[in-house]
Amino acid sequence: MIPVFFLQSRNPNAFSKYIRPEYLVIGIEVLLANFLVIIAIIYLNLYLRKRNFFYKKEINQQLEAWITKAILDEPDKVEQGFEIPRKFNRVLKKFNARQIVIDELVAIRKELTGAAAKNIIVLYEQLGLKKHSLNKLSSRKWHVKSKGIMELYIMDQNDTLKRIYKNTNSNNEFIRMEAQIGVIHMTGFDGLRFLDVVSYPITEWQQIKLLEQLRLSREDGQLAMHIPKWLRSKNDTVVVFTLKLADAYQQFSVHDEVVKALQHPNEMVRIQAVKTLVRIANTFTPQILAEHYENEHFTNRLNILDAISKIGTEEQAWFLIGLLDDESDVIKLKAGKAFAACFKYGMEALEERGKAKKGAYQKIYLHIKAELGR
Amino acid sequence: MNWQTIENILFAILSYGIFIYSVVLVLSYIFIGLFSIGETNTYLKKNSFTDYRLLAASPHAPSISILAPAFNEGNTIIDNVRSLLSIYYSNLELIILNDGSTDDTLEKLIEAYELKPVDFFVNYQIPTKKVRNVYRSTNPVYNKLVVVDKINGGKADALNVGVNIATNNYLVCIDVDCILEQDALLKMIKPFLEQTDKKIIASGGVVRVANSCIVEHGQLVKVRMPENYFARMQSLEYIRSFILGRMAWSRLNGLMLISGAFGAFDKEVVIKSGGYNHNTVGEDMELVVRMRRYLEEHNEAYEVKYIPDPLCWTEVPSTTEVLSRQRNRWLRGTFETLKMHRIMFFNPKYHLMGVISYPFWFFFELCAPLIEFFGFMFFLIFAVLGLIYWDFFFIYLVFVISFGYLYSAFAIYMEIITYNQYKKRTEVARLILTALTEPFYFHPLVVWSAIKGYMYLITKNKGWGEMTRVGFGKRTTASKIAEAVATAVAEATEPMEKPQVIRLTLWQRITKLYYDIKVRPFPVLRAGFKDFSRYAIVFTLLFFINRIFELAFDAYKHGIPQLFWKVIGLSFLKDISFILQTGIIGFSIFFVIYIFHRRTARIFLIVLSVLLLIIQVGLSQYFTTTLVPLGADVWGYSWNDIKLTVGAAGIKISLVLIFVAFIGLIIAAFVFIPRKIKVNNTWAFCLFTALILGISFDVENKANKLLPGQEYSNNLSINKSYYFFSATLDHFFPAKVNQDIYTDTYSGDFNSDEKAETGTIATHHYIDEQEYPFLHTIDSSADVLSPFFNKSPTPPNIVIVLVEGLGRAFTNKGAYLGNFTPFIDSLAEKSLYWENFLSEGGRTFAVLPSFMGSLPFAKNGFCELGDRMPQHLSLLSLLKYNGYNTSFNVGCVSTFDNMNIYLKKNNIDVINDEPTYPANYVKMPASASGFSWGYGDKELFRRFLETKQNPQQPYASVVLTVSTHSPFFINEQDYYLQRFEQRMNELGFDEAQKNEHRNYKYQYASILFTNDAVRNFINEYSKRPDFANTVFLITGDHRMPEIPMISKLDRYHVPLIIYSPLLKRTAKFSSVSTHFDVTPSLAMWLKRSYGLQMPSAVNWMGTGLDTARNFRNIHAYPLMQTKTDLIDFVMGNYMINGNDLYAINSNMDLTRETNNDAELLKLRGAFDKFKFKNNQFLNGYKLVPDSLIQKYLKK
């Protein structure tokens, strides 16, 4: 009998201790059953999607006639309302159908202004859809509530302003965002008063949305009055947004407050302050920026140099010349560009320097020359 | 803590490891599924409020730089760039990075977009290859476009140039041939605008499969399910990966990968963390990991965002080759990335990234293919060994496949309810059907590609030696190669074009070979030897490590061997001898290959070294377990025997895993360590000289003279590989047996009539050696037993008990290891007892033919002849002829060693082996695989005693025991381990002796068990009426080698006890007899005393038992150690083992005789004579004439 060498073991097969075949068989049955169930659900889903698609199409076809009328007819003609067949009223009793109609009206309303828009609103109200939207406003689900807010402000349901305004500082960012857009949609610049109280950050995305929404509103002369207060907000994003407002609406009167923002501890605020100052600059601004340069981090230094290249004067020439020897090539380039832009003989001076120093200077000079020549 | 405990712990760790791995993997997928549902749901709801168009047109939207690298895209570049220029976003800069294309990419761009070079200062914030030119369009319509022409440096380098040139804060890196959705950019950039307290450093989008989709002017017009199977399979894969996997990781903020095809980054963080790494093929993953690591190390809160919308469509590989290459590259990318950032592995400093993301990638992305691959390999091994529980295996397989199906179905479901790109029911059905085929075709292909990735990682050569520049193809000579290489190395320090690897043609190689050999043979030899030495050094070191481990493990397991320092010294000398000999052969082959192809030569060397090391380690392991070196006997066993033995032991998964890990380590050592070793000319010279001197000095023979002397120590110190290979060589190419009777070494008959020093050598009278080499007459002189027996009225019953492994070393009085068979010893005192008796074989294979038939060994033992076993006369067949009922009793299967065939040839009446046992018998404990040798000795004897005998008929029964066989599993093990301790106390051992014996406690426990079994047997037997007329013969089949032996003879040294109530007197004999002698003496006694009919001529090797009381040996017999090792021969007071002569002392110890050439020649001649006869027999000569067979066997 040959000997057993490295294969001896006194252990029973341990693996079977953990997984018993009968458990595995049960596992297989469960897995395969679930697999079949999922396949069934997939096909059910495909079927339902298709059905919904046609259902939606059918409803929209019926809507189409009134929408055409709403868009084309004068408001006084539709004042007495649209003729809604009873059958359609029955259709509207269904939740899904109501939502399909609202979605369609909201989409069309977004595209329209003036009389046509008003007619759509009339249709919305006549179909009793406001109640549906108001119900959503009471929902605990954030996405339902947000949607309700959106429907109400798009449909200019100004009587709900108070309820919507309450949500401008909601702890849910989507409810908050819709409410903020909503109050501006309904009341224009006055709606910005939520900036007094908002404690949650306003993201850059929301700021863009708010600015775009404000563009649709008539400008309000009161803005300058509010800005200093908002610039002192503890919410840094409110400060940044205010700086953007000052920029977008060229609020020269708040120049000094914006200059103060250069000292703000938050770098995002300081960066925006530099950008804003370009738009509301006065004769002192370039020098203020030049003097602030040393206090800044790299990114904002670049912003300052960009700003000076736009608004700088010969007064900053020596400041810029000093930077032409900076260890960073980017600073050299930006400073050179600013120097060439704000100093009468800047280009020539750079050319001389390029010839004398060769290497990077020569390339920087050529780069600036090419760029300014474009 | 003993080795068994360590084994158990190891086994537990590995089993739990595998179990935990599977459970964690399954749970991970379940969590991924669940997380994905939550995250997708939230995303879809959020998305319904987003009007992306707002962002596209707003002047407040951030500015973006799109970076698109292009290399040889001449055919499609114009359309691709047009498609990118049409992206709906106002604040945009599109940078096309022409990465040194060798086609007309740049020219086409210049022409189509009216480009002009502009002066541009490139700030190399991230070091890259040089930018040749920056182009801008003179047409204001294309003012967003910047085209950069740079020196080729790969995708990562091109993107880094883009990073350096980009003027905007957000970078979007895309593959130029990707098709983007209209709002892709807006969706991608939005997360950066939503950041509040956490910095968004990157965002990634979904990549979907564009194969078979309809694309017009760079725009996706219609989504269609790919027609190609591979592409369709990848569609499913991408759905799983993007909709489930990344979505879930995104929820955890654990994303480590953003697809290189489309991703957005914060430029500042990219620059701070160093940009793309061009040392990896997985630059996309590496960048994300590095950015994350950078922020973790700077304690900044950050997030990597993921957009689940389908944003980008790309064509995926549709052939196995391209797919395989892609997956190979992915694997390497993952490996390189994880390796570069290994500091994060389970490092809590990196938070979720270090504790979850990285380990997940490591275990379930990087290791998964390896685990699957080796799993499959184990499966094959187990299947071949017959160790697979097929039922369990199939159930498990189906379970795993079912889980995979469910996961795929769930992914398809998620796709349907979210983005529903494939709307047709038939398309979905095709996708599901494709999923069903995945485990059988696609998945194995992917795993194999990953394994190829691993192999590439292992074998890749980073040196410049194999690289040549473009344009070099025409040069052929080695000097020019060297020159080119030198130039390449010099240029490598400067930014340069990416060197392209070209292979030499066969003709170039032949020319080079000619040049090398003819013109500069010495430098080539030197270079080759230097290369060889680096591997040889590693090989030597590993060999020595194995030796240290072997000696340490042996000392741990069996105590410090005798002559310890001698053993150590000789061990290393023997290893060096082996290394020198293999070294010279290895180098010769290596060098021949080397001059043709260096890499192949290195691979050959690695393969050879790994194989040799594995064999060496296996042989060491074999030795430390069996205590004898493995020789050519392994070739003597049938595949079934090996399967049975291996199956009996059971293969432990832990050991297999350790073995695989060990192979992996060895391979890794040979791949990585030689690169670090520098062999200069001096060292090469010294090593070469050492190699040549070593061979000329003949270290092996010199070392042989220094053998410690004690058998076990000798065996321990030899090089096991050397022993194995030389035995194998001898086995397959045996030296011709000397048949020339005129040579000096010829000394006549092996049963020579020459006088031995202490007595006469018994001889046979051969009848016709030309026809029947072994046939001789036999007379009553062989009957030496009559004087010791009373004569009973009827012929006595014969019961032969062959005890497995019962050696004299631990049996009966005077046993040098102590008497561990007290009952057998007490029985010997009431018996005829031969204390210096020898078995004929070193293993069980020889016992039946030698003891029952006194038969020669043939080639690998008589029984190995199988059905070709010739008819012969044996004790069994002759007793049967004389009216005896014959039986064979064993606890295991009788097919082992062909025992059943042998017995049937002897007309046995009954074979009681394992399959014939009734249900109420208990088997020995089973091994890991559930296999047991069969029934233990107590059950064997119980069965025997319960067998009814016909009182009218005498019987002859043979009993072969098995409990004392490795692995020594016995029932009542605990009791016998205690009994072993008790026995040592009874023997008065001191603590040192006890500790030494405890190394073999299982062996001793089994011996005590068998001793008790024999006691019960005799006691029970004595109660039977037939006891009075029964003769018992008890002997060992060989001496158990699993306890160290002291001499070459020790292995054969067993007791012979003849016990019977018929005995007139007891006697102890010190003369030497062997198993060969039993049959002649018993046959002649029975013939003479009871008139049984016996032939006058027989083929028996033995001359009969010697009943001299004093020590002497009148016999001249060969002894066969293993089925292939026929190197031992005893004659008179001498023994030869191979070419070594030993004198046998009265206590059966051996003394080496180095200067007794006369005796050596005598024994060798006699041995040769036997071998000659044995060969004749093998060549078809009969053992006995047919007439005798007719008479005694065909009754």
PDB file of C-alpha atoms in Angstrom, chain A residues 1-28 30-36 38-39 41-43 45-47 49-50 110-111 141-148 150 173-174 177-178 201-213 215 237 244 247-248 268 275 298-299 328-330 333-334 360-361 363-364 366-371 374, chain B residues 4 7-8 11-12 15-16 18-19 42 45-46 49-55 58-62 118-121 123 125 136-137 143 170 190 192-196 268 389 392 395-396 398-399 402-403 405-406 409-410 412-413 416-418 420 423 425 428-429 432 436 621-622 625-626 637 641-642 645-646 649-652 655 804 843-845 892 896-897 927-928 933 960 962 965-967 969 973 1002 1042:
ATOM      1  CA  MET A   1       0.000   0.000   0.000  1.00  0.00           C
ATOM      2  CA  ILE A   2       1.484   3.285  -0.994  1.00  0.00           C
ATOM      3  CA  PRO A   3       1.854   5.874   1.696  1.00  0.00           C
ATOM      4  CA  VAL A   4      -0.209   8.946   2.105  1.00  0.00           C
ATOM      5  CA  PHE A   5       1.853  12.042   2.190  1.00  0.00           C
ATOM      6  CA  PHE A   6       0.700  15.637   2.219  1.00  0.00           C
ATOM      7  CA  LEU A   7      -2.961  14.880   1.912  1.00  0.00           C
ATOM      8  CA  GLN A   8      -3.698  13.529   5.344  1.00  0.00           C
ATOM      9  CA  SER A   9      -6.593  15.046   7.133  1.00  0.00           C
ATOM     10  CA  ARG A  10      -8.608  14.208  10.129  1.00  0.00           C
ATOM     11  CA  ASN A  11     -11.201  16.819   9.276  1.00  0.00           C
ATOM     12  CA  PRO A  12     -14.540  15.914   7.852  1.00  0.00           C
ATOM     13  CA  ASN A  13     -15.355  17.962   4.785  1.00  0.00           C
ATOM     14  CA  ALA A  14     -15.916  21.321   6.359  1.00  0.00           C
ATOM     15  CA  PHE A  15     -17.601  23.024   3.441  1.00  0.00           C
ATOM     16  CA  SER A  16     -20.758  20.996   3.773  1.00  0.00           C
ATOM     17  CA  LYS A  17     -21.065  22.347   7.285  1.00  0.00           C
ATOM     18  CA  TYR A  18     -21.811  25.794   5.870  1.00  0.00           C
ATOM     19  CA  ILE A  19     -23.842  25.054   2.811  1.00  0.00           C
ATOM     20  CA  ARG A  20     -26.169  22.134   2.843  1.00  0.00           C
ATOM     21  CA  PRO A  21     -27.323  20.927  -0.566  1.00  0.00           C
ATOM     22  CA  GLU A  22     -30.965  21.055   0.454  1.00  0.00           C
ATOM     23  CA  TYR A  23     -30.627  24.736   1.375  1.00  0.00           C
ATOM     24  CA  LEU A  24     -29.015  25.401  -1.970  1.00  0.00           C
ATOM     25  CA  VAL A  25     -31.880  23.708  -3.756  1.00  0.00           C
ATOM     26  CA  ILE A  26     -34.316  25.972  -1.909  1.00  0.00           C
ATOM     27  CA  GLY A  27     -32.077  28.910  -2.842  1.00  0.00           C
ATOM     28  CA  ILE A  28     -32.173  27.916  -6.513  1.00  0.00           C
ATOM     29  CA  VAL A  30     -36.213  31.113  -4.870  1.00  0.00           C
ATOM     30  CA  LEU A  31     -33.738  32.659  -7.316  1.00  0.00           C
ATOM     31  CA  LEU A  32     -35.342  31.144 -10.403  1.00  0.00           C
ATOM     32  CA  ALA A  33     -38.823  32.037  -9.202  1.00  0.00           C
ATOM     33  CA  ASN A  34     -37.686  35.624  -8.709  1.00  0.00           C
ATOM     34  CA  PHE A  35     -36.025  35.582 -12.096  1.00  0.00           C
ATOM     35  CA  LEU A  36     -39.303  34.557 -13.722  1.00  0.00           C
ATOM     36  CA  ILE A  38     -38.887  39.875 -12.829  1.00  0.00           C
ATOM     37  CA  ILE A  39     -39.219  38.807 -16.460  1.00  0.00           C
ATOM     38  CA  ILE A  41     -42.797  42.346 -14.445  1.00  0.00           C
ATOM     39  CA  ILE A  42     -40.557  43.583 -17.263  1.00  0.00           C
ATOM     40  CA  TYR A  43     -43.134  42.600 -19.842  1.00  0.00           C
ATOM     41  CA  ASN A  45     -44.125  47.180 -17.471  1.00  0.00           C
ATOM     42  CA  LEU A  46     -43.553  47.315 -21.209  1.00  0.00           C
ATOM     43  CA  TYR A  47     -47.237  46.690 -21.754  1.00  0.00           C
ATOM     44  CA  ARG A  49     -45.894  51.868 -20.746  1.00  0.00           C
ATOM     45  CA  LYS A  50     -47.353  51.311 -24.133  1.00  0.00           C
ATOM     46  CA  LYS A 110     -43.728  77.815 -20.108  1.00  0.00           C
ATOM     47  CA  GLU A 111     -43.408  78.552 -23.791  1.00  0.00           C
ATOM     48  CA  LYS A 141     -43.464  63.824  -0.314  1.00  0.00           C
ATOM     49  CA  TRP A 142     -40.952  66.385  -1.380  1.00  0.00           C
ATOM     50  CA  HIS A 143     -41.225  65.669  -5.078  1.00  0.00           C
ATOM     51  CA  VAL A 144     -45.027  65.938  -5.011  1.00  0.00           C
ATOM     52  CA  LYS A 145     -44.940  69.151  -3.031  1.00  0.00           C
ATOM     53  CA  SER A 146     -42.293  70.682  -5.300  1.00  0.00           C
ATOM     54  CA  LYS A 147     -44.331  69.767  -8.309  1.00  0.00           C
ATOM     55  CA  GLY A 148     -47.416  71.357  -6.779  1.00  0.00           C
ATOM     56  CA  MET A 150     -44.178  74.558  -9.686  1.00  0.00           C
ATOM     57  CA  GLU A 173     -33.666  71.675  -1.217  1.00  0.00           C
ATOM     58  CA  PHE A 174     -36.087  70.934  -4.032  1.00  0.00           C
ATOM     59  CA  MET A 177     -35.705  75.863  -4.844  1.00  0.00           C
ATOM     60  CA  GLU A 178     -39.134  75.665  -6.443  1.00  0.00           C
ATOM     61  CA  PRO A 201     -27.138  77.416   0.927  1.00  0.00           C
ATOM     62  CA  ILE A 202     -28.222  78.625  -2.475  1.00  0.00           C
ATOM     63  CA  THR A 203     -26.320  76.494  -4.912  1.00  0.00           C
ATOM     64  CA  GLU A 204     -24.723  77.918  -8.007  1.00  0.00           C
ATOM     65  CA  TRP A 205     -27.306  76.066 -10.025  1.00  0.00           C
ATOM     66  CA  GLN A 206     -30.124  77.718  -8.103  1.00  0.00           C
ATOM     67  CA  GLN A 207     -28.417  81.098  -8.438  1.00  0.00           C
ATOM     68  CA  ILE A 208     -28.373  80.679 -12.213  1.00  0.00           C
ATOM     69  CA  LYS A 209     -32.036  79.699 -12.162  1.00  0.00           C
ATOM     70  CA  LEU A 210     -32.918  82.681  -9.981  1.00  0.00           C
ATOM     71  CA  LEU A 211     -30.966  85.091 -12.191  1.00  0.00           C
ATOM     72  CA  GLU A 212     -32.645  83.663 -15.271  1.00  0.00           C
ATOM     73  CA  GLN A 213     -36.025  83.990 -13.601  1.00  0.00           C
ATOM     74  CA  ARG A 215     -34.393  88.414 -16.208  1.00  0.00           C
ATOM     75  CA  THR A 237     -24.139  81.819  -0.662  1.00  0.00           C
ATOM     76  CA  LYS A 244     -23.937  88.434  -8.766  1.00  0.00           C
ATOM     77  CA  ASP A 247     -22.933  92.523 -11.160  1.00  0.00           C
ATOM     78  CA  ALA A 248     -25.873  91.615 -13.361  1.00  0.00           C
ATOM     79  CA  MET A 268     -15.923  82.080  -3.105  1.00  0.00           C
ATOM     80  CA  LYS A 275     -15.682  89.704 -10.751  1.00  0.00           C
ATOM     81  CA  PHE A 298      -3.544  81.847  -6.296  1.00  0.00           C
ATOM     82  CA  THR A 299      -6.952  81.452  -7.977  1.00  0.00           C
ATOM     83  CA  SER A 328       4.537  81.077 -11.789  1.00  0.00           C
ATOM     84  CA  ASP A 329       4.329  81.171 -15.554  1.00  0.00           C
ATOM     85  CA  VAL A 330       0.572  81.632 -15.354  1.00  0.00           C
ATOM     86  CA  LEU A 333       1.290  85.456 -18.563  1.00  0.00           C
ATOM     87  CA  LYS A 334      -1.714  87.086 -16.900  1.00  0.00           C
ATOM     88  CA  ALA A 360       9.518  81.568 -21.587  1.00  0.00           C
ATOM     89  CA  TYR A 361       9.332  85.383 -21.872  1.00  0.00           C
ATOM     90  CA  LYS A 363       6.797  82.713 -25.803  1.00  0.00           C
ATOM     91  CA  ILE A 364       4.661  84.615 -23.336  1.00  0.00           C
ATOM     92  CA  LEU A 366       4.139  86.011 -28.573  1.00  0.00           C
ATOM     93  CA  HIS A 367       1.140  84.423 -26.875  1.00  0.00           C
ATOM     94  CA  ILE A 368      -0.106  87.777 -25.602  1.00  0.00           C
ATOM     95  CA  LYS A 369       0.521  89.370 -28.925  1.00  0.00           C
ATOM     96  CA  ALA A 370      -1.446  86.678 -30.703  1.00  0.00           C
ATOM     97  CA  GLU A 371      -4.267  86.829 -28.216  1.00  0.00           C
ATOM     98  CA  ARG A 374      -7.311  88.353 -32.308  1.00  0.00           C
TER      99      ARG A 374
ATOM    100  CA  GLN B   4      -2.633  18.990  13.470  1.00  0.00           C
ATOM    101  CA  GLU B   7      -3.662  22.369  10.024  1.00  0.00           C
ATOM    102  CA  ASN B   8      -7.119  22.596  11.461  1.00  0.00           C
ATOM    103  CA  PHE B  11      -8.220  24.729   7.048  1.00  0.00           C
ATOM    104  CA  ALA B  12     -10.779  26.643   9.039  1.00  0.00           C
ATOM    105  CA  SER B  15     -12.877  27.385   4.405  1.00  0.00           C
ATOM    106  CA  TYR B  16     -14.259  30.367   6.247  1.00  0.00           C
ATOM    107  CA  ILE B  18     -14.024  31.037   0.821  1.00  0.00           C
ATOM    108  CA  PHE B  19     -17.365  31.018   2.531  1.00  0.00           C
ATOM    109  CA  THR B  42     -34.237  59.916  -6.152  1.00  0.00           C
ATOM    110  CA  LYS B  45     -37.516  62.586  -9.236  1.00  0.00           C
ATOM    111  CA  LYS B  46     -34.916  65.321  -9.031  1.00  0.00           C
ATOM    112  CA  PHE B  49     -37.592  69.438 -11.974  1.00  0.00           C
ATOM    113  CA  THR B  50     -34.571  70.262 -14.021  1.00  0.00           C
ATOM    114  CA  ASP B  51     -34.723  72.342 -17.113  1.00  0.00           C
ATOM    115  CA  TYR B  52     -31.269  71.941 -18.564  1.00  0.00           C
ATOM    116  CA  ARG B  53     -31.900  74.327 -21.428  1.00  0.00           C
ATOM    117  CA  LEU B  54     -31.666  77.143 -18.918  1.00  0.00           C
ATOM    118  CA  LEU B  55     -28.037  76.309 -18.314  1.00  0.00           C
ATOM    119  CA  SER B  58     -27.350  81.381 -19.495  1.00  0.00           C
ATOM    120  CA  PRO B  59     -24.430  83.815 -19.453  1.00  0.00           C
ATOM    121  CA  HIS B  60     -23.987  82.831 -15.829  1.00  0.00           C
ATOM    122  CA  ALA B  61     -23.247  79.223 -16.715  1.00  0.00           C
ATOM    123  CA  PRO B  62     -19.675  78.186 -16.010  1.00  0.00           C
ATOM    124  CA  VAL B 118      -1.019  80.657 -33.335  1.00  0.00           C
ATOM    125  CA  ASP B 119       1.662  81.619 -30.852  1.00  0.00           C
ATOM    126  CA  PHE B 120       0.673  79.911 -27.687  1.00  0.00           C
ATOM    127  CA  PHE B 121       2.503  79.781 -24.439  1.00  0.00           C
ATOM    128  CA  ASN B 123       2.354  76.259 -19.268  1.00  0.00           C
ATOM    129  CA  GLN B 125       2.054  72.557 -15.075  1.00  0.00           C
ATOM    130  CA  ARG B 136      -7.140  78.191 -34.127  1.00  0.00           C
ATOM    131  CA  SER B 137      -9.640  78.755 -36.845  1.00  0.00           C
ATOM    132  CA  ASN B 143     -13.976  80.205 -32.569  1.00  0.00           C
ATOM    133  CA  TYR B 170     -14.136  72.618 -15.638  1.00  0.00           C
ATOM    134  CA  LYS B 190     -24.729  70.382 -13.267  1.00  0.00           C
ATOM    135  CA  PHE B 192     -20.459  70.974 -10.041  1.00  0.00           C
ATOM    136  CA  LEU B 193     -22.985  73.793  -9.741  1.00  0.00           C
ATOM    137  CA  GLU B 194     -24.817  72.076  -6.944  1.00  0.00           C
ATOM    138  CA  GLN B 195     -21.889  71.683  -4.623  1.00  0.00           C
ATOM    139  CA  THR B 196     -22.296  73.137  -1.165  1.00  0.00           C
ATOM    140  CA  GLU B 268      -7.701  72.752 -10.111  1.00  0.00           C
ATOM    141  CA  TYR B 389     -19.298  15.408  -5.210  1.00  0.00           C
ATOM    142  CA  PHE B 392     -23.331  19.015  -4.702  1.00  0.00           C
ATOM    143  CA  ILE B 395     -26.482  22.168  -7.247  1.00  0.00           C
ATOM    144  CA  TYR B 396     -23.912  24.777  -6.349  1.00  0.00           C
ATOM    145  CA  VAL B 398     -26.962  26.015 -10.706  1.00  0.00           C
ATOM    146  CA  PHE B 399     -27.261  28.218  -7.626  1.00  0.00           C
ATOM    147  CA  SER B 402     -29.329  31.370 -11.012  1.00  0.00           C
ATOM    148  CA  PHE B 403     -28.049  34.240  -8.928  1.00  0.00           C
ATOM    149  CA  TYR B 405     -29.509  35.373 -14.022  1.00  0.00           C
ATOM    150  CA  LEU B 406     -31.531  37.079 -11.351  1.00  0.00           C
ATOM    151  CA  ALA B 409     -32.843  40.274 -15.040  1.00  0.00           C
ATOM    152  CA  PHE B 410     -32.989  42.857 -12.292  1.00  0.00           C
ATOM    153  CA  ILE B 412     -32.754  44.810 -17.328  1.00  0.00           C
ATOM    154  CA  TYR B 413     -35.781  45.645 -15.228  1.00  0.00           C
ATOM    155  CA  ILE B 416     -36.777  49.334 -18.488  1.00  0.00           C
ATOM    156  CA  ILE B 417     -38.301  51.368 -15.689  1.00  0.00           C
ATOM    157  CA  THR B 418     -35.737  54.148 -15.930  1.00  0.00           C
ATOM    158  CA  ASN B 420     -35.898  52.191 -21.430  1.00  0.00           C
ATOM    159  CA  LYS B 423     -38.350  49.584 -26.263  1.00  0.00           C
ATOM    160  CA  ARG B 425     -40.349  43.452 -26.661  1.00  0.00           C
ATOM    161  CA  VAL B 428     -35.747  42.845 -24.479  1.00  0.00           C
ATOM    162  CA  ALA B 429     -36.275  39.149 -25.137  1.00  0.00           C
ATOM    163  CA  ILE B 432     -32.672  38.184 -21.683  1.00  0.00           C
ATOM    164  CA  LEU B 436     -28.828  33.200 -20.281  1.00  0.00           C
ATOM    165  CA  GLN B 621       7.060  16.970   2.035  1.00  0.00           C
ATOM    166  CA  TYR B 622       6.808  13.318   1.087  1.00  0.00           C
ATOM    167  CA  THR B 625       5.655  12.433   6.163  1.00  0.00           C
ATOM    168  CA  THR B 626       6.807   8.962   5.138  1.00  0.00           C
ATOM    169  CA  TYR B 637       1.866   2.040  -8.846  1.00  0.00           C
ATOM    170  CA  ASP B 641      -3.628   2.536  -6.495  1.00  0.00           C
ATOM    171  CA  ILE B 642      -2.651   6.170  -6.378  1.00  0.00           C
ATOM    172  CA  THR B 645      -4.312   6.052  -1.534  1.00  0.00           C
ATOM    173  CA  VAL B 646      -4.840   9.730  -2.233  1.00  0.00           C
ATOM    174  CA  ALA B 649      -6.051  10.488   2.785  1.00  0.00           C
ATOM    175  CA  GLY B 650      -8.457  13.050   1.386  1.00  0.00           C
ATOM    176  CA  ILE B 651      -7.381  16.216  -0.303  1.00  0.00           C
ATOM    177  CA  LYS B 652      -7.700  19.196   1.916  1.00  0.00           C
ATOM    178  CA  LEU B 655      -3.514  22.333   1.330  1.00  0.00           C
ATOM    179  CA  GLU B 804       0.770  -4.404   8.373  1.00  0.00           C
ATOM    180  CA  ARG B 843       5.990  -2.543   1.192  1.00  0.00           C
ATOM    181  CA  THR B 844       2.874  -4.711   1.222  1.00  0.00           C
ATOM    182  CA  PHE B 845       3.001  -5.542  -2.474  1.00  0.00           C
ATOM    183  CA  CYS B 892      -9.819  -3.143   2.850  1.00  0.00           C
ATOM    184  CA  PHE B 896      -5.275  -3.282  -3.982  1.00  0.00           C
ATOM    185  CA  ASP B 897      -1.900  -4.432  -5.318  1.00  0.00           C
ATOM    186  CA  SER B 927     -10.612  11.106   5.773  1.00  0.00           C
ATOM    187  CA  ALA B 928     -11.615  14.508   4.458  1.00  0.00           C
ATOM    188  CA  TRP B 933      -9.295   2.159   4.108  1.00  0.00           C
ATOM    189  CA  LEU B 960      -3.933  -9.216   6.378  1.00  0.00           C
ATOM    190  CA  VAL B 962      -4.572  -2.639   7.882  1.00  0.00           C
ATOM    191  CA  HIS B 965      -1.139   1.732   7.820  1.00  0.00           C
ATOM    192  CA  SER B 966      -0.787   5.425   7.234  1.00  0.00           C
ATOM    193  CA  PRO B 967      -2.763   7.597   7.966  1.00  0.00           C
ATOM    194  CA  PHE B 969      -6.773   6.442  11.748  1.00  0.00           C
ATOM    195  CA  GLN B 973      -7.864   6.775  19.059  1.00  0.00           C
ATOM    196  CA  TYR B1002      -0.437   8.002  16.078  1.00  0.00           C
ATOM    197  CA  GLU B1042       6.759   6.081   9.077  1.00  0.00           C
TER     198      GLU B1042
END
